[in-house]
Tab-separated table of C-alpha atoms in Angstrom:
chain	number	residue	atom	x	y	z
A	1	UNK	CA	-3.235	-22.432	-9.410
A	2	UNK	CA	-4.047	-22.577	-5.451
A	3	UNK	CA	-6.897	-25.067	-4.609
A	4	UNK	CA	-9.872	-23.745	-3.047
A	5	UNK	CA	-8.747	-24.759	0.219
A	6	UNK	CA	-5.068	-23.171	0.253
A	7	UNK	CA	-6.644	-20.013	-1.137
A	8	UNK	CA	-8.934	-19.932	1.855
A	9	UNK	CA	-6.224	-20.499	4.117
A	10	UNK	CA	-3.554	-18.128	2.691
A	11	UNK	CA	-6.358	-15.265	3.067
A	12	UNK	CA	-7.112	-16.521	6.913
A	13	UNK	CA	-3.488	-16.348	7.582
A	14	UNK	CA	-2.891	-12.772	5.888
A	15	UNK	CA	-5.892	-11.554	8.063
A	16	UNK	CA	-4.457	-12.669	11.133
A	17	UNK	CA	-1.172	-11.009	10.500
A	18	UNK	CA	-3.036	-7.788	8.886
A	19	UNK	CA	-5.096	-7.679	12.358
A	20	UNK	CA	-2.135	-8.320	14.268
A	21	UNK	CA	-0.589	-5.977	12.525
A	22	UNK	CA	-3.285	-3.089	13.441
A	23	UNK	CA	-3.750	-4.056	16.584
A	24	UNK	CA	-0.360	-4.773	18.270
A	25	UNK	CA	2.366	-3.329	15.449
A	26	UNK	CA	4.833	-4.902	13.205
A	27	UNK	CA	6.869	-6.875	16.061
A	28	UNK	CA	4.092	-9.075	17.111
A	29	UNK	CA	3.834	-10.550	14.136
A	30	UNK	CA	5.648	-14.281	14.815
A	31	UNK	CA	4.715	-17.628	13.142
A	32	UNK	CA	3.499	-18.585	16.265
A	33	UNK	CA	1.027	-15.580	16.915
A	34	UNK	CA	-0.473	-15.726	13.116
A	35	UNK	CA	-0.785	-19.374	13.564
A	36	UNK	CA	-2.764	-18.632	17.049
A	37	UNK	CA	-5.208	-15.684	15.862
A	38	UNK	CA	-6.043	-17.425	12.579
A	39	UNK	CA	-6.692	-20.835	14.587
A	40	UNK	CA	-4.309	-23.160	12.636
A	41	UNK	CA	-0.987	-25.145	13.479
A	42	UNK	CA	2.469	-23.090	13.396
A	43	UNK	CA	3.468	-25.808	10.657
A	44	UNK	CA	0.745	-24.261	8.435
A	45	UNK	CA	2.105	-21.140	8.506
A	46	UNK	CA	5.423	-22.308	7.682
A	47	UNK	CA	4.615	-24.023	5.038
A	48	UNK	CA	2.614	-21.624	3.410
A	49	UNK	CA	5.375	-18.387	3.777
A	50	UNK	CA	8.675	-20.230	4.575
A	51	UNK	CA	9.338	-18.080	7.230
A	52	UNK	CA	8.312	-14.177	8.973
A	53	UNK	CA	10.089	-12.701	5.808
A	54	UNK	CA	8.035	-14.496	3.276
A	55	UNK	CA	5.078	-13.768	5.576
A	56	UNK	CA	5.590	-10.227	6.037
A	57	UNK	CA	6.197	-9.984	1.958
A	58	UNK	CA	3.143	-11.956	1.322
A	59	UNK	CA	0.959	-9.451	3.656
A	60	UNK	CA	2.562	-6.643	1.808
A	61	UNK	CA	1.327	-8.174	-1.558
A	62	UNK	CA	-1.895	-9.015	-0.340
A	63	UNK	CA	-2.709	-5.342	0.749
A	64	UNK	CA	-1.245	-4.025	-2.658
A	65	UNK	CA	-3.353	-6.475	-4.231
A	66	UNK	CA	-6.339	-4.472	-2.932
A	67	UNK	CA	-5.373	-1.041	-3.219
A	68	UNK	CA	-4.620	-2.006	-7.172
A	69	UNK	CA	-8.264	-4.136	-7.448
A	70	UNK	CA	-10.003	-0.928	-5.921
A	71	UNK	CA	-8.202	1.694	-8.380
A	72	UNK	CA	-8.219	-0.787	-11.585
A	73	UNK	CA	-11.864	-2.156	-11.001
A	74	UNK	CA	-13.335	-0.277	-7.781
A	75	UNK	CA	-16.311	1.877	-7.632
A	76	UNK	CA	-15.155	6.158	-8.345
A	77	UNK	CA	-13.763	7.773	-7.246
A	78	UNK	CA	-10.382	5.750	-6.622
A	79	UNK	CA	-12.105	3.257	-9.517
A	80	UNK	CA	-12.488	3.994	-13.404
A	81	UNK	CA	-15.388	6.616	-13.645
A	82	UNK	CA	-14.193	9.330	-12.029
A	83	UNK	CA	-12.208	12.781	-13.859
A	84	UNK	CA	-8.696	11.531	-13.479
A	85	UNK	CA	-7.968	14.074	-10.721
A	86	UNK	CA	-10.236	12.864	-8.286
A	87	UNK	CA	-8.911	9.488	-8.980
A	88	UNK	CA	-5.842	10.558	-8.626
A	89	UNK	CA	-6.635	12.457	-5.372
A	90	UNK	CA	-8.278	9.432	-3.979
A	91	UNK	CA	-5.421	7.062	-5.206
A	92	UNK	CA	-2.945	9.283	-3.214
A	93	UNK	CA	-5.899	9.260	0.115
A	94	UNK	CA	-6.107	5.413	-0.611
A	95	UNK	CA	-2.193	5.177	-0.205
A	96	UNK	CA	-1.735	7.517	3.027
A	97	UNK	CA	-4.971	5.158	4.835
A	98	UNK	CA	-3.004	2.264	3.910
A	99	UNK	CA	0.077	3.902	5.405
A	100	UNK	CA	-1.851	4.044	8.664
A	101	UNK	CA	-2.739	0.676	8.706
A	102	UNK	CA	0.011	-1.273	6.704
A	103	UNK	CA	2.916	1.671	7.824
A	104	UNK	CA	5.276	-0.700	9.217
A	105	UNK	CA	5.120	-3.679	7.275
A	106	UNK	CA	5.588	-1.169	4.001
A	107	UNK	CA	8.236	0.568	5.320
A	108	UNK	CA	10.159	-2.542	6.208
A	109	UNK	CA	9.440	-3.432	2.512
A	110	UNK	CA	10.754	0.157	1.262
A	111	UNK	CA	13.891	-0.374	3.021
A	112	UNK	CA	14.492	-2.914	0.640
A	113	UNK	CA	16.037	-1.783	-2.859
A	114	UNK	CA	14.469	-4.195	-4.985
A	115	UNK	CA	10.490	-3.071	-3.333
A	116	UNK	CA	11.687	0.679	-2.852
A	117	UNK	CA	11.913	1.276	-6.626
A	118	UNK	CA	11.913	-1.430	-8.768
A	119	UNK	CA	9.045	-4.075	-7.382
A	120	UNK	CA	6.027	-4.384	-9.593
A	121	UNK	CA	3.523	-2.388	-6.613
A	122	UNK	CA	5.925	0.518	-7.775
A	123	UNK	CA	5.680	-0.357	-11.242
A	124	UNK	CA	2.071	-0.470	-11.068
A	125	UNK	CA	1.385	2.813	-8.974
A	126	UNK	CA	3.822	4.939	-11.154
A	127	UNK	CA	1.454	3.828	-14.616
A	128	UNK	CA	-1.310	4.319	-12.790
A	129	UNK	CA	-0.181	7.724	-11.818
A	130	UNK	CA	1.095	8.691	-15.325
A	131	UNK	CA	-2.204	7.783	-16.683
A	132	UNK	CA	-4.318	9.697	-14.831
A	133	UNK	CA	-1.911	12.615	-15.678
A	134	UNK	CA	-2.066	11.937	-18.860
A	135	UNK	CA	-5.624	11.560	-19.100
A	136	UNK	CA	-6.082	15.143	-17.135
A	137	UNK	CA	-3.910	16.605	-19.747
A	138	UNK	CA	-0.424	17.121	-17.608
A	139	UNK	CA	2.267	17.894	-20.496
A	140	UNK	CA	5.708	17.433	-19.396
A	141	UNK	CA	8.051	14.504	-18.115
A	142	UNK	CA	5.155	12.034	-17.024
A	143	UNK	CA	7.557	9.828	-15.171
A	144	UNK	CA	9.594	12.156	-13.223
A	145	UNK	CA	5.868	14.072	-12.240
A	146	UNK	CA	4.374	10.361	-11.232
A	147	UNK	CA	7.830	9.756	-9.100
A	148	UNK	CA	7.274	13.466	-7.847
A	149	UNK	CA	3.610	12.440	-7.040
A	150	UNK	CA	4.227	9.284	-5.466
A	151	UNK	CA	7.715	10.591	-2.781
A	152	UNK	CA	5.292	11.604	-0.347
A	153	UNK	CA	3.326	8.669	-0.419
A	154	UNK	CA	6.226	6.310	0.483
A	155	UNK	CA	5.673	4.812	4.583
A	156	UNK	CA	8.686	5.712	6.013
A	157	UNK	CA	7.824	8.978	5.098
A	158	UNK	CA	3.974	9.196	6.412
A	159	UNK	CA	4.987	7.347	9.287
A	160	UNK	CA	7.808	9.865	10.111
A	161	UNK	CA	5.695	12.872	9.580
A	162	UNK	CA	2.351	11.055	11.840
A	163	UNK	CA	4.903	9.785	14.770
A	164	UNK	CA	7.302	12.258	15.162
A	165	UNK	CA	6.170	15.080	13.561
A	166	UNK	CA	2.403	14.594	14.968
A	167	UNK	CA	0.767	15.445	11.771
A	168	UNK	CA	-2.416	13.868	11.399
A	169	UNK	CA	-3.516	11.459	8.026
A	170	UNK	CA	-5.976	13.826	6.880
A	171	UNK	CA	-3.500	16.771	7.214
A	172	UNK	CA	-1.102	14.679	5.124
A	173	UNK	CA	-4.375	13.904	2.717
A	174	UNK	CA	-5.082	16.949	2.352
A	175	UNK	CA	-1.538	18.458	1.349
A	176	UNK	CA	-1.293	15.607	-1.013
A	177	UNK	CA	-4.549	16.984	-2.596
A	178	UNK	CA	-3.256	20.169	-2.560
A	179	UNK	CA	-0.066	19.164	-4.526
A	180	UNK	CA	-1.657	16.959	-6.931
A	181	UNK	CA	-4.052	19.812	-7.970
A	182	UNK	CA	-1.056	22.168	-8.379
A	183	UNK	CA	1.102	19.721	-10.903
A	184	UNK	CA	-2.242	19.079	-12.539
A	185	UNK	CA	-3.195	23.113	-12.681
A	186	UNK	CA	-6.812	21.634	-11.250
């Protein structure tokens, strides 16, 4: 269990790298440049992560760790309380916004095997998915329709189709929607 004061710290430290992030990209993300925008000594930050890698997975956690605290406990319609197809449409708009914030660091993460398709985010998302299928009354192979579901949520993806493709989010949202009402006949 983190003390009150290393929790603190550990948020002020994924903030700075989350606004970094947004506001420069990916690559100007150092040690040195969290350390500055957060107002704290380099040696903090590399104690705390270990080094940019354990950073950059750290950030990727922590923005999971909202997405899944807004679906699991949120307010509808991404939270409980909603018909489980507008959940599931805002889950999939919830994902493609945190594409356009979080693209880079996610798709660094994707690249890795381990994140891709076996880390616990994954795990997590692909139950979530299967039970709000379930629960709108989808028959059929659950896990291959969540996986389905899920492909054109992955960054590399999103970020392909917004920066080279020049498709805009709420296009992307929006044929997302489209597909997720089609496997759920909605």
């Amino acid at each position: 269990v983190e003390r009150g004061d290393a929790a603190r710290n550990r948020v002020l430290l994924l903030d700075a790298a989350a606004l970094l992030v947004a506001e420069r990209g990916v690559d100007a993300v150092t040690m040195d440049a969290v350390a500055c925008r957060a107002g704290v000594g380099k040696g903090t930050v590399f104690r705390r992560f270990g080094n940019r890698s354990g950073l950059m997975q750290a950030l990727l956690d922590h923005t999971e760790r909202e997405l899944q605290q807004a679906f699991m406990f949120g307010p509808p319609p991404l939270g409980p309380g909603a018909p489980p197809i507008e959940r599931l449409i805002a889950f999939g708009r919830a994902r493609i916004a945190m594409v356009e914030v979080q693209g880079e660091v996610l798709r660094a993460a994707e690249n890795a095997p381990e994140y891709r398709f076996g880390g616990p985010a994954r795990a997590l998302g692909i139950a979530h998915v299967i039970g709000l299928l379930r629960g709108a009354g989808v028959e059929g192979d659950l896990d291959l329709l969540a996986s389905a579901l899920l492909a054109p949520l992955e960054a590399s993806l999103v970020l392909h189709q917004v920066r080279d493709l020049g498709m805009t989010t709420e296009r992307l949202a929006a044929g997302w929607e489209d597909l997720a009402r089609r496997v759920t006949r909605c």
